[in-house]
mmCIF file of C-alpha atoms in Angstrom:
data_model
loop_
_atom_site.group_PDB
_atom_site.id
_atom_site.type_symbol
_atom_site.label_atom_id
_atom_site.label_comp_id
_atom_site.label_asym_id
_atom_site.label_seq_id
_atom_site.Cartn_x
_atom_site.Cartn_y
_atom_site.Cartn_z
ATOM 1 C CA MET A 22 85.654 23.208 17.676
ATOM 2 C CA THR A 23 87.854 26.238 18.312
ATOM 3 C CA ILE A 24 87.671 27.653 21.834
ATOM 4 C CA PRO A 25 87.585 31.472 21.936
ATOM 5 C CA LYS A 26 90.703 32.931 23.535
ATOM 6 C CA LYS A 27 88.555 34.754 26.077
ATOM 7 C CA ARG A 28 87.432 31.414 27.526
ATOM 8 C CA GLN A 29 90.568 29.339 27.143
ATOM 9 C CA ALA A 30 92.228 30.560 30.345
ATOM 10 C CA SER A 31 89.065 29.880 32.353
ATOM 11 C CA LEU A 32 88.958 26.170 31.448
ATOM 12 C CA LEU A 33 91.350 24.958 34.150
ATOM 13 C CA PRO A 34 88.696 24.154 36.799
ATOM 14 C CA THR A 35 86.203 23.031 34.133
ATOM 15 C CA LEU A 36 88.492 20.547 32.399
ATOM 16 C CA LEU A 37 90.979 19.578 35.079
ATOM 17 C CA LEU A 38 88.658 18.575 37.930
ATOM 18 C CA PRO A 39 86.482 16.141 35.906
ATOM 19 C CA ALA A 40 89.582 14.769 34.180
ATOM 20 C CA MET A 41 91.250 14.010 37.502
ATOM 21 C CA LEU A 42 88.166 12.531 39.135
ATOM 22 C CA ALA A 43 87.380 10.388 36.096
ATOM 23 C CA GLY A 44 90.506 8.357 36.796
ATOM 24 C CA GLY A 45 88.921 6.922 39.925
ATOM 25 C CA CYS A 46 91.311 4.616 41.687
ATOM 26 C CA ALA A 47 94.053 5.465 39.236
ATOM 27 C CA LEU A 48 94.465 8.790 40.965
ATOM 28 C CA ALA A 49 93.671 7.638 44.450
ATOM 29 C CA PRO A 50 97.102 6.281 45.443
ATOM 30 C CA GLY A 51 99.323 8.586 47.395
ATOM 31 C CA MET A 52 102.447 10.144 46.024
ATOM 32 C CA HIS A 53 105.914 10.101 47.480
ATOM 33 C CA VAL A 54 108.810 11.559 45.566
ATOM 34 C CA ASP A 55 112.408 10.508 45.754
ATOM 35 C CA ILE A 56 113.797 13.438 43.821
ATOM 36 C CA GLU A 57 117.169 11.861 43.157
ATOM 37 C CA ASN A 58 116.124 8.288 42.280
ATOM 38 C CA GLU A 59 112.664 8.514 40.755
ATOM 39 C CA ALA A 60 113.045 11.291 38.192
ATOM 40 C CA PRO A 61 112.696 9.847 34.674
ATOM 41 C CA GLU A 62 115.301 10.581 32.043
ATOM 42 C CA SER A 63 112.949 12.962 30.242
ATOM 43 C CA GLN A 64 110.483 14.985 32.302
ATOM 44 C CA ALA A 65 108.570 18.212 31.769
ATOM 45 C CA TYR A 66 108.461 19.228 35.395
ATOM 46 C CA ARG A 67 110.732 20.350 38.181
ATOM 47 C CA VAL A 68 110.169 19.249 41.776
ATOM 48 C CA MET A 69 111.139 21.750 44.467
ATOM 49 C CA PRO A 70 110.841 20.876 48.164
ATOM 50 C CA VAL A 71 109.381 23.786 50.097
ATOM 51 C CA THR A 72 112.067 25.040 52.448
ATOM 52 C CA ALA A 73 112.628 28.136 54.530
ATOM 53 C CA GLU A 74 114.855 29.510 51.756
ATOM 54 C CA LEU A 75 112.180 28.951 49.092
ATOM 55 C CA MET A 76 109.590 30.624 51.329
ATOM 56 C CA ARG A 77 111.882 33.617 51.715
ATOM 57 C CA GLU A 78 112.383 33.831 47.944
ATOM 58 C CA GLN A 79 108.632 33.662 47.423
ATOM 59 C CA ARG A 80 108.037 36.507 49.851
ATOM 60 C CA ILE A 81 110.717 38.653 48.191
ATOM 61 C CA SER A 82 109.242 37.901 44.761
ATOM 62 C CA ARG A 83 105.779 38.967 45.910
ATOM 63 C CA GLU A 84 107.119 42.179 47.426
ATOM 64 C CA GLN A 85 109.015 42.878 44.200
ATOM 65 C CA ARG A 86 105.810 42.522 42.174
ATOM 66 C CA VAL A 87 104.159 45.079 44.425
ATOM 67 C CA PHE A 88 107.140 47.420 44.029
ATOM 68 C CA ASP A 89 107.201 46.968 40.238
ATOM 69 C CA LEU A 90 103.609 48.158 40.063
ATOM 70 C CA GLN A 91 104.675 51.465 41.557
ATOM 71 C CA VAL A 92 107.625 52.114 39.256
ATOM 72 C CA GLU A 93 106.646 50.690 35.870
ATOM 73 C CA GLY A 94 105.139 53.909 34.550
ATOM 74 C CA LEU A 95 101.967 54.456 36.541
ATOM 75 C CA PRO A 96 102.042 57.772 38.394
ATOM 76 C CA ALA A 97 100.297 57.729 41.747
ATOM 77 C CA ILE A 98 97.775 60.127 43.199
ATOM 78 C CA ASP A 99 99.595 62.648 45.342
ATOM 79 C CA PRO A 100 97.842 62.579 48.742
ATOM 80 C CA ASN A 101 99.266 66.039 49.487
ATOM 81 C CA ARG A 102 97.571 67.561 46.457
ATOM 82 C CA ALA A 103 93.869 66.910 46.105
ATOM 83 C CA ASP A 104 93.315 69.022 42.977
ATOM 84 C CA ARG A 105 94.942 69.133 39.558
ATOM 85 C CA ASP A 106 95.245 71.605 36.711
ATOM 86 C CA TYR A 107 92.176 70.832 34.624
ATOM 87 C CA HIS A 108 92.364 71.816 30.971
ATOM 88 C CA VAL A 109 89.027 72.613 29.398
ATOM 89 C CA GLY A 110 87.896 70.682 26.324
ATOM 90 C CA PRO A 111 84.912 70.213 23.982
ATOM 91 C CA GLY A 112 81.712 69.344 25.801
ATOM 92 C CA ASP A 113 82.592 71.007 29.091
ATOM 93 C CA VAL A 114 80.030 73.479 30.411
ATOM 94 C CA LEU A 115 81.439 76.704 31.860
ATOM 95 C CA THR A 116 79.742 78.914 34.432
ATOM 96 C CA ILE A 117 80.819 82.517 33.791
ATOM 97 C CA VAL A 118 79.845 85.479 35.951
ATOM 98 C CA VAL A 119 80.882 89.115 35.426
ATOM 99 C CA TRP A 120 80.194 90.803 38.732
ATOM 100 C CA GLY A 121 78.437 94.188 38.658
ATOM 101 C CA VAL A 122 77.262 93.795 35.065
ATOM 102 C CA PRO A 123 73.672 92.459 35.271
ATOM 103 C CA GLU A 124 73.294 91.932 31.528
ATOM 104 C CA LEU A 125 76.193 89.448 31.638
ATOM 105 C CA GLU A 126 74.790 87.464 34.550
ATOM 106 C CA THR A 127 71.690 86.026 32.910
ATOM 107 C CA SER A 128 72.214 82.508 31.587
ATOM 108 C CA ASN A 129 75.587 82.291 33.283
ATOM 109 C CA SER A 130 74.584 83.116 36.833
ATOM 110 C CA GLU A 131 75.574 80.858 39.685
ATOM 111 C CA ARG A 132 71.924 80.746 40.674
ATOM 112 C CA ARG A 133 70.999 78.719 37.580
ATOM 113 C CA ASP A 134 71.537 75.077 36.659
ATOM 114 C CA PRO A 135 75.174 74.438 35.638
ATOM 115 C CA GLU A 136 73.819 72.713 32.513
ATOM 116 C CA ASP A 137 72.601 76.146 31.368
ATOM 117 C CA GLY A 138 76.125 77.539 31.193
ATOM 118 C CA VAL A 139 78.400 78.118 28.213
ATOM 119 C CA VAL A 140 79.156 74.889 26.357
ATOM 120 C CA VAL A 141 82.585 74.462 24.825
ATOM 121 C CA GLY A 142 81.969 73.626 21.177
ATOM 122 C CA PRO A 143 83.422 70.770 19.101
ATOM 123 C CA GLU A 144 86.202 73.073 17.879
ATOM 124 C CA GLY A 145 87.123 74.015 21.435
ATOM 125 C CA ASP A 146 85.663 77.544 21.410
ATOM 126 C CA ILE A 147 82.921 79.493 23.202
ATOM 127 C CA PHE A 148 80.929 82.647 22.519
ATOM 128 C CA PHE A 149 80.467 85.270 25.205
ATOM 129 C CA PRO A 150 78.807 88.703 24.841
ATOM 130 C CA TYR A 151 81.257 91.538 24.108
ATOM 131 C CA ALA A 152 84.134 89.069 24.015
ATOM 132 C CA GLY A 153 82.999 87.235 20.904
ATOM 133 C CA VAL A 154 84.304 83.811 19.952
ATOM 134 C CA MET A 155 87.177 82.606 22.114
ATOM 135 C CA LYS A 156 89.368 79.523 21.760
ATOM 136 C CA VAL A 157 89.463 77.916 25.205
ATOM 137 C CA GLU A 158 90.388 74.290 24.536
ATOM 138 C CA GLY A 159 93.462 73.316 26.520
ATOM 139 C CA LEU A 160 93.209 76.316 28.866
ATOM 140 C CA THR A 161 92.694 76.221 32.626
ATOM 141 C CA VAL A 162 89.884 78.227 34.225
ATOM 142 C CA GLU A 163 92.455 80.735 35.465
ATOM 143 C CA GLU A 164 93.730 81.259 31.924
ATOM 144 C CA ILE A 165 90.183 81.625 30.592
ATOM 145 C CA ARG A 166 89.381 84.131 33.335
ATOM 146 C CA THR A 167 92.415 86.237 32.385
ATOM 147 C CA LEU A 168 91.660 86.085 28.659
ATOM 148 C CA LEU A 169 88.002 86.972 29.171
ATOM 149 C CA GLY A 170 88.922 89.860 31.455
ATOM 150 C CA GLU A 171 91.224 91.307 28.792
ATOM 151 C CA LYS A 172 88.537 91.155 26.109
ATOM 152 C CA LEU A 173 85.789 92.593 28.334
ATOM 153 C CA GLY A 174 88.124 95.322 29.565
ATOM 154 C CA VAL A 175 87.515 97.166 26.298
ATOM 155 C CA TYR A 176 83.858 97.664 27.292
ATOM 156 C CA VAL A 177 83.845 97.266 31.097
ATOM 157 C CA ARG A 178 86.150 99.070 33.489
ATOM 158 C CA SER A 179 88.158 96.606 35.585
ATOM 159 C CA PRO A 180 85.797 93.623 35.001
ATOM 160 C CA GLN A 181 85.546 91.119 37.844
ATOM 161 C CA VAL A 182 85.219 87.776 36.105
ATOM 162 C CA ASP A 183 84.579 84.393 37.677
ATOM 163 C CA VAL A 184 84.945 81.223 35.587
ATOM 164 C CA ARG A 185 84.210 77.699 36.753
ATOM 165 C CA VAL A 186 83.586 74.357 35.110
ATOM 166 C CA GLY A 187 79.955 73.595 35.875
ATOM 167 C CA VAL A 188 79.864 70.195 34.122
ATOM 168 C CA TYR A 189 82.886 68.060 33.265
ATOM 169 C CA ARG A 190 82.490 66.157 30.006
ATOM 170 C CA SER A 191 85.613 66.376 27.859
ATOM 171 C CA GLN A 192 87.974 64.130 29.837
ATOM 172 C CA ARG A 193 86.707 60.627 30.431
ATOM 173 C CA VAL A 194 87.877 57.132 31.170
ATOM 174 C CA GLN A 195 85.995 53.987 30.201
ATOM 175 C CA VAL A 196 85.189 51.355 32.814
ATOM 176 C CA THR A 197 84.318 47.994 31.268
ATOM 177 C CA GLY A 198 83.914 44.366 32.247
ATOM 178 C CA GLU A 199 82.458 43.093 35.501
ATOM 179 C CA VAL A 200 81.230 46.333 37.087
ATOM 180 C CA LEU A 201 77.676 47.157 38.115
ATOM 181 C CA GLU A 202 77.386 50.110 35.724
ATOM 182 C CA PRO A 203 79.853 49.827 32.820
ATOM 183 C CA GLY A 204 80.427 53.129 31.080
ATOM 184 C CA ALA A 205 82.336 56.390 31.160
ATOM 185 C CA ALA A 206 83.635 58.101 34.280
ATOM 186 C CA ALA A 207 84.393 61.811 33.994
ATOM 187 C CA LEU A 208 87.630 63.343 35.217
ATOM 188 C CA ASP A 209 87.419 66.703 36.931
ATOM 189 C CA ASN A 210 89.777 69.078 38.737
ATOM 190 C CA THR A 211 90.453 66.540 41.486
ATOM 191 C CA SER A 212 92.964 63.719 41.205
ATOM 192 C CA LYS A 213 91.164 60.454 40.461
ATOM 193 C CA GLY A 214 92.543 56.956 40.659
ATOM 194 C CA VAL A 215 91.424 53.502 39.624
ATOM 195 C CA LEU A 216 89.379 52.971 42.790
ATOM 196 C CA ASP A 217 87.575 56.289 42.293
ATOM 197 C CA ALA A 218 86.501 55.322 38.768
ATOM 198 C CA LEU A 219 85.315 51.878 39.894
ATOM 199 C CA THR A 220 83.300 53.431 42.717
ATOM 200 C CA GLU A 221 81.720 55.936 40.333
ATOM 201 C CA ARG A 222 80.502 53.047 38.138
ATOM 202 C CA GLY A 223 78.989 51.157 41.062
ATOM 203 C CA GLY A 224 81.976 48.996 41.965
ATOM 204 C CA PRO A 225 82.815 45.395 40.946
ATOM 205 C CA SER A 226 79.949 42.991 40.279
ATOM 206 C CA GLU A 227 79.506 39.653 42.057
ATOM 207 C CA ARG A 228 81.318 37.883 39.213
ATOM 208 C CA ALA A 229 84.273 40.269 39.197
ATOM 209 C CA SER A 230 87.821 39.396 40.121
ATOM 210 C CA ARG A 231 88.721 40.863 43.494
ATOM 211 C CA ARG A 232 92.425 40.467 42.713
ATOM 212 C CA ARG A 233 93.196 42.620 39.712
ATOM 213 C CA VAL A 234 92.029 44.987 37.005
ATOM 214 C CA PHE A 235 93.665 45.982 33.723
ATOM 215 C CA LEU A 236 94.458 49.563 32.775
ATOM 216 C CA SER A 237 95.065 50.399 29.104
ATOM 217 C CA ARG A 238 96.759 53.692 28.275
ATOM 218 C CA GLY A 239 97.561 54.192 24.608
ATOM 219 C CA ASN A 240 99.715 51.262 23.550
ATOM 220 C CA GLN A 241 100.584 50.367 27.142
ATOM 221 C CA ARG A 242 98.720 47.886 29.305
ATOM 222 C CA PHE A 243 99.109 47.568 33.067
ATOM 223 C CA GLU A 244 97.872 44.976 35.522
ATOM 224 C CA VAL A 245 96.739 46.722 38.692
ATOM 225 C CA ASN A 246 96.606 44.619 41.844
ATOM 226 C CA LEU A 247 93.139 45.441 43.117
ATOM 227 C CA ASP A 248 93.512 43.235 46.172
ATOM 228 C CA ASN A 249 96.558 45.197 47.295
ATOM 229 C CA LEU A 250 94.772 48.512 46.744
ATOM 230 C CA TYR A 251 91.763 47.455 48.806
ATOM 231 C CA GLY A 252 93.938 45.676 51.359
ATOM 232 C CA GLY A 253 96.290 48.596 51.838
ATOM 233 C CA ASP A 254 99.515 46.754 50.904
ATOM 234 C CA LEU A 255 100.381 49.643 48.606
ATOM 235 C CA GLY A 256 99.706 52.276 51.232
ATOM 236 C CA SER A 257 98.441 55.470 49.638
ATOM 237 C CA PHE A 258 99.525 54.383 46.149
ATOM 238 C CA SER A 259 96.633 54.450 43.699
ATOM 239 C CA PRO A 260 97.331 54.828 39.965
ATOM 240 C CA ALA A 261 96.253 58.285 38.792
ATOM 241 C CA LEU A 262 93.995 58.251 35.743
ATOM 242 C CA GLN A 263 94.414 60.159 32.503
ATOM 243 C CA ALA A 264 91.838 61.024 29.856
ATOM 244 C CA GLY A 265 91.393 58.127 27.453
ATOM 245 C CA ASP A 266 92.313 55.400 29.932
ATOM 246 C CA VAL A 267 90.337 52.163 29.737
ATOM 247 C CA ILE A 268 89.814 50.102 32.893
ATOM 248 C CA ARG A 269 88.724 46.494 32.410
ATOM 249 C CA VAL A 270 87.542 44.386 35.322
ATOM 250 C CA PRO A 271 87.850 40.666 34.447
ATOM 251 C CA ASP A 272 85.610 38.008 35.903
ATOM 252 C CA ALA A 273 86.814 35.611 38.573
ATOM 253 C CA SER A 274 87.111 32.586 36.273
ATOM 254 C CA GLU A 275 90.870 33.066 36.072
ATOM 255 C CA ASP A 276 91.182 33.225 39.879
ATOM 256 C CA GLN A 277 90.649 29.547 40.605
ATOM 257 C CA ILE A 278 92.660 26.973 42.538
ATOM 258 C CA VAL A 279 91.942 23.268 42.006
ATOM 259 C CA VAL A 280 92.269 21.031 45.090
ATOM 260 C CA LEU A 281 92.478 17.265 44.488
ATOM 261 C CA GLY A 282 93.574 14.054 46.167
ATOM 262 C CA ALA A 283 92.899 13.059 49.757
ATOM 263 C CA VAL A 284 90.529 15.864 50.688
ATOM 264 C CA GLU A 285 86.927 15.577 51.768
ATOM 265 C CA ALA A 286 85.511 17.500 48.782
ATOM 266 C CA PRO A 287 87.815 17.909 45.758
ATOM 267 C CA LYS A 288 86.808 21.154 44.105
ATOM 268 C CA SER A 289 87.913 24.414 42.542
ATOM 269 C CA VAL A 290 88.394 27.182 45.090
ATOM 270 C CA ALA A 291 87.912 30.855 44.288
ATOM 271 C CA MET A 292 91.004 32.955 44.961
ATOM 272 C CA VAL A 293 89.574 36.212 46.274
ATOM 273 C CA SER A 294 92.940 37.654 47.273
ATOM 274 C CA ASP A 295 96.645 37.195 46.630
ATOM 275 C CA LYS A 296 97.106 35.774 50.118
ATOM 276 C CA LEU A 297 95.460 32.353 49.722
ATOM 277 C CA SER A 298 97.743 29.743 51.288
ATOM 278 C CA ALA A 299 97.943 26.034 50.516
ATOM 279 C CA ILE A 300 96.421 25.101 53.869
ATOM 280 C CA SER A 301 93.534 27.558 53.354
ATOM 281 C CA ALA A 302 92.751 26.057 49.946
ATOM 282 C CA ILE A 303 92.736 22.555 51.457
ATOM 283 C CA ALA A 304 90.453 23.746 54.259
ATOM 284 C CA ALA A 305 88.074 25.212 51.667
ATOM 285 C CA ALA A 306 87.888 21.738 50.102
ATOM 286 C CA GLY A 307 86.726 20.257 53.391
ATOM 287 C CA GLY A 308 90.163 19.555 54.822
ATOM 288 C CA VAL A 309 92.267 16.435 54.442
ATOM 289 C CA SER A 310 90.525 13.074 54.390
ATOM 290 C CA LYS A 311 90.658 11.363 57.782
ATOM 291 C CA THR A 312 90.892 7.912 56.212
ATOM 292 C CA THR A 313 93.175 8.342 53.208
ATOM 293 C CA ALA A 314 95.424 11.345 53.831
ATOM 294 C CA ARG A 315 98.938 10.398 54.764
ATOM 295 C CA GLY A 316 99.797 13.925 55.783
ATOM 296 C CA SER A 317 103.385 13.713 54.593
ATOM 297 C CA ASP A 318 103.061 15.030 51.059
ATOM 298 C CA ILE A 319 101.222 18.041 49.673
ATOM 299 C CA TYR A 320 102.053 18.996 46.093
ATOM 300 C CA VAL A 321 101.354 22.277 44.331
ATOM 301 C CA PHE A 322 101.491 22.141 40.521
ATOM 302 C CA ARG A 323 102.144 25.439 38.753
ATOM 303 C CA ALA A 324 102.695 26.430 35.136
ATOM 304 C CA ALA A 325 106.208 27.812 34.734
ATOM 305 C CA ASP A 326 106.908 31.156 33.101
ATOM 306 C CA SER A 327 107.210 31.147 29.322
ATOM 307 C CA GLY A 328 110.964 31.729 29.594
ATOM 308 C CA MET A 329 111.617 28.502 31.512
ATOM 309 C CA PRO A 330 113.396 25.541 29.812
ATOM 310 C CA GLU A 331 111.312 22.824 28.144
ATOM 311 C CA ASP A 332 112.124 20.352 30.915
ATOM 312 C CA GLU A 333 110.677 22.728 33.504
ATOM 313 C CA GLN A 334 107.302 23.540 31.945
ATOM 314 C CA ILE A 335 105.567 22.607 35.189
ATOM 315 C CA GLN A 336 106.836 23.459 38.649
ATOM 316 C CA VAL A 337 105.954 21.034 41.448
ATOM 317 C CA PHE A 338 106.307 22.289 45.016
ATOM 318 C CA GLN A 339 106.489 19.561 47.664
ATOM 319 C CA ILE A 340 105.404 20.371 51.215
ATOM 320 C CA ASP A 341 106.563 17.649 53.588
ATOM 321 C CA MET A 342 103.987 17.549 56.377
ATOM 322 C CA SER A 343 105.930 14.892 58.282
ATOM 323 C CA GLN A 344 108.449 17.552 59.282
ATOM 324 C CA PRO A 345 107.797 19.869 62.260
ATOM 325 C CA GLN A 346 107.858 22.945 60.038
ATOM 326 C CA GLY A 347 105.564 21.378 57.425
ATOM 327 C CA LEU A 348 102.366 22.929 58.792
ATOM 328 C CA LEU A 349 104.066 26.315 59.009
ATOM 329 C CA PHE A 350 105.157 26.056 55.375
ATOM 330 C CA ALA A 351 101.665 24.983 54.255
ATOM 331 C CA THR A 352 100.174 27.905 56.166
ATOM 332 C CA ASN A 353 102.513 30.439 54.580
ATOM 333 C CA PHE A 354 102.953 29.009 51.076
ATOM 334 C CA ILE A 355 101.014 31.504 48.954
ATOM 335 C CA LEU A 356 99.240 30.104 45.911
ATOM 336 C CA GLN A 357 98.884 31.648 42.480
ATOM 337 C CA PRO A 358 95.835 31.574 40.199
ATOM 338 C CA ARG A 359 95.326 28.247 38.390
ATOM 339 C CA ASP A 360 97.586 26.313 40.767
ATOM 340 C CA VAL A 361 96.645 22.674 41.373
ATOM 341 C CA VAL A 362 96.953 21.436 44.974
ATOM 342 C CA TYR A 363 97.217 17.660 45.418
ATOM 343 C CA VAL A 364 97.096 15.965 48.828
ATOM 344 C CA ALA A 365 98.769 12.529 48.881
ATOM 345 C CA THR A 366 96.940 9.422 50.078
ATOM 346 C CA THR A 367 97.964 6.642 52.458
ATOM 347 C CA GLU A 368 98.293 3.945 49.804
ATOM 348 C CA LEU A 369 101.776 3.378 48.444
ATOM 349 C CA SER A 370 102.431 4.658 44.968
ATOM 350 C CA ARG A 371 105.422 6.059 43.225
ATOM 351 C CA PHE A 372 105.334 9.762 42.439
ATOM 352 C CA ASN A 373 106.158 9.413 38.746
ATOM 353 C CA SER A 374 103.380 6.898 38.092
ATOM 354 C CA VAL A 375 100.907 9.519 39.244
ATOM 355 C CA MET A 376 102.686 12.209 37.236
ATOM 356 C CA VAL A 377 102.265 10.096 34.100
ATOM 357 C CA GLN A 378 98.507 10.412 34.580
ATOM 358 C CA LEU A 379 98.520 14.072 35.615
ATOM 359 C CA LEU A 380 101.005 15.523 33.157
ATOM 360 C CA PRO A 381 99.080 15.212 29.856
ATOM 361 C CA THR A 382 96.140 17.186 31.217
ATOM 362 C CA LEU A 383 98.307 19.649 33.118
ATOM 363 C CA GLN A 384 100.589 20.298 30.164
ATOM 364 C CA GLU A 385 97.685 20.863 27.786
ATOM 365 C CA ILE A 386 95.859 23.292 30.062
ATOM 366 C CA PHE A 387 98.961 25.127 31.247
ATOM 367 C CA TYR A 388 100.113 25.490 27.633
ATOM 368 C CA VAL A 389 96.781 27.036 26.602
ATOM 369 C CA ASP A 390 96.877 29.247 29.690
ATOM 370 C CA ARG A 391 100.388 30.485 28.833
ATOM 371 C CA LEU A 392 99.326 31.350 25.282
ATOM 372 C CA THR A 393 96.296 33.321 26.443
ATOM 373 C CA SER A 394 98.347 35.094 29.121
ATOM 374 C CA ASP A 395 100.830 36.248 26.483
ATOM 375 C CA ASN A 396 98.016 37.552 24.278
ATOM 376 C CA ARG A 397 95.857 39.284 26.857
#
């Protein structure tokens, strides 16, 4: 049976947890790694002890990802300018008033429903008494006001014309995926960002990822860190929307951490933010087992980037809890989606014997995950 690509990346908790637990005692022994002496001649993983230097590199890498989001081609809403130059298009409804000329204030009066105004036709034109058919597509209201005043000036002395957009319809963005009210969100003369569009469509659903959304613009596709926007890590930066943008809110199936080994309740843990630490994930799984946890080894398995060498397909981060700084490292080591956290047990076992059992499943799932990530 072929698994649809949409579901492949969400199979990590579904396949990995039962596969690990099915091994029973085979996976129960603890793990201790002698990096220099125990590494086999051919291995598909790289073990990295968590040190202060690695923690610093991780923090810099995270900050760089936040910075990249601001410079990779997404203009931000300017907090010092609340409005924007709106260009009228087909479907917009204009409210037009010519002051002092009662016969031109009927269906276009401010006192009537904006829906009763002048609709911009499919070809981008309108009809107005004495002015005739006018091409207004692509013009601002100020430009339409000037043009209309010139045409009416032939019949009315010094016409006082007021033009407004009563209903905005021509410029829209689509909001899809896990939102309460999927559909179109209209852009108007105010600057709107991703959060504005999500709010207009009811906000994320219960199943939605709280970490990220995807923004498609023409042939470009951006990953917007929703957690940082809500959390304020990006300050006032919010990507400004353009007509035709498509916002997709994925579900939370890709935001899972699997916690195994000597914990009270091995389980998959939902990653609701980009700040989930190793110790928090272990706490969510009931904490370390009081009878089997050795407390000296915590391992975090992570799929390496597609550009990594074949012998480093899986990264293994070792947190040594026997050291004074071990708890500090575990508290500050930030996890990534689909990481696997393994807490070692008290029974003696060599690290590579456990890896022999873990690697086939990890390699298979991480390989599928890498393929789907490249094709999203």
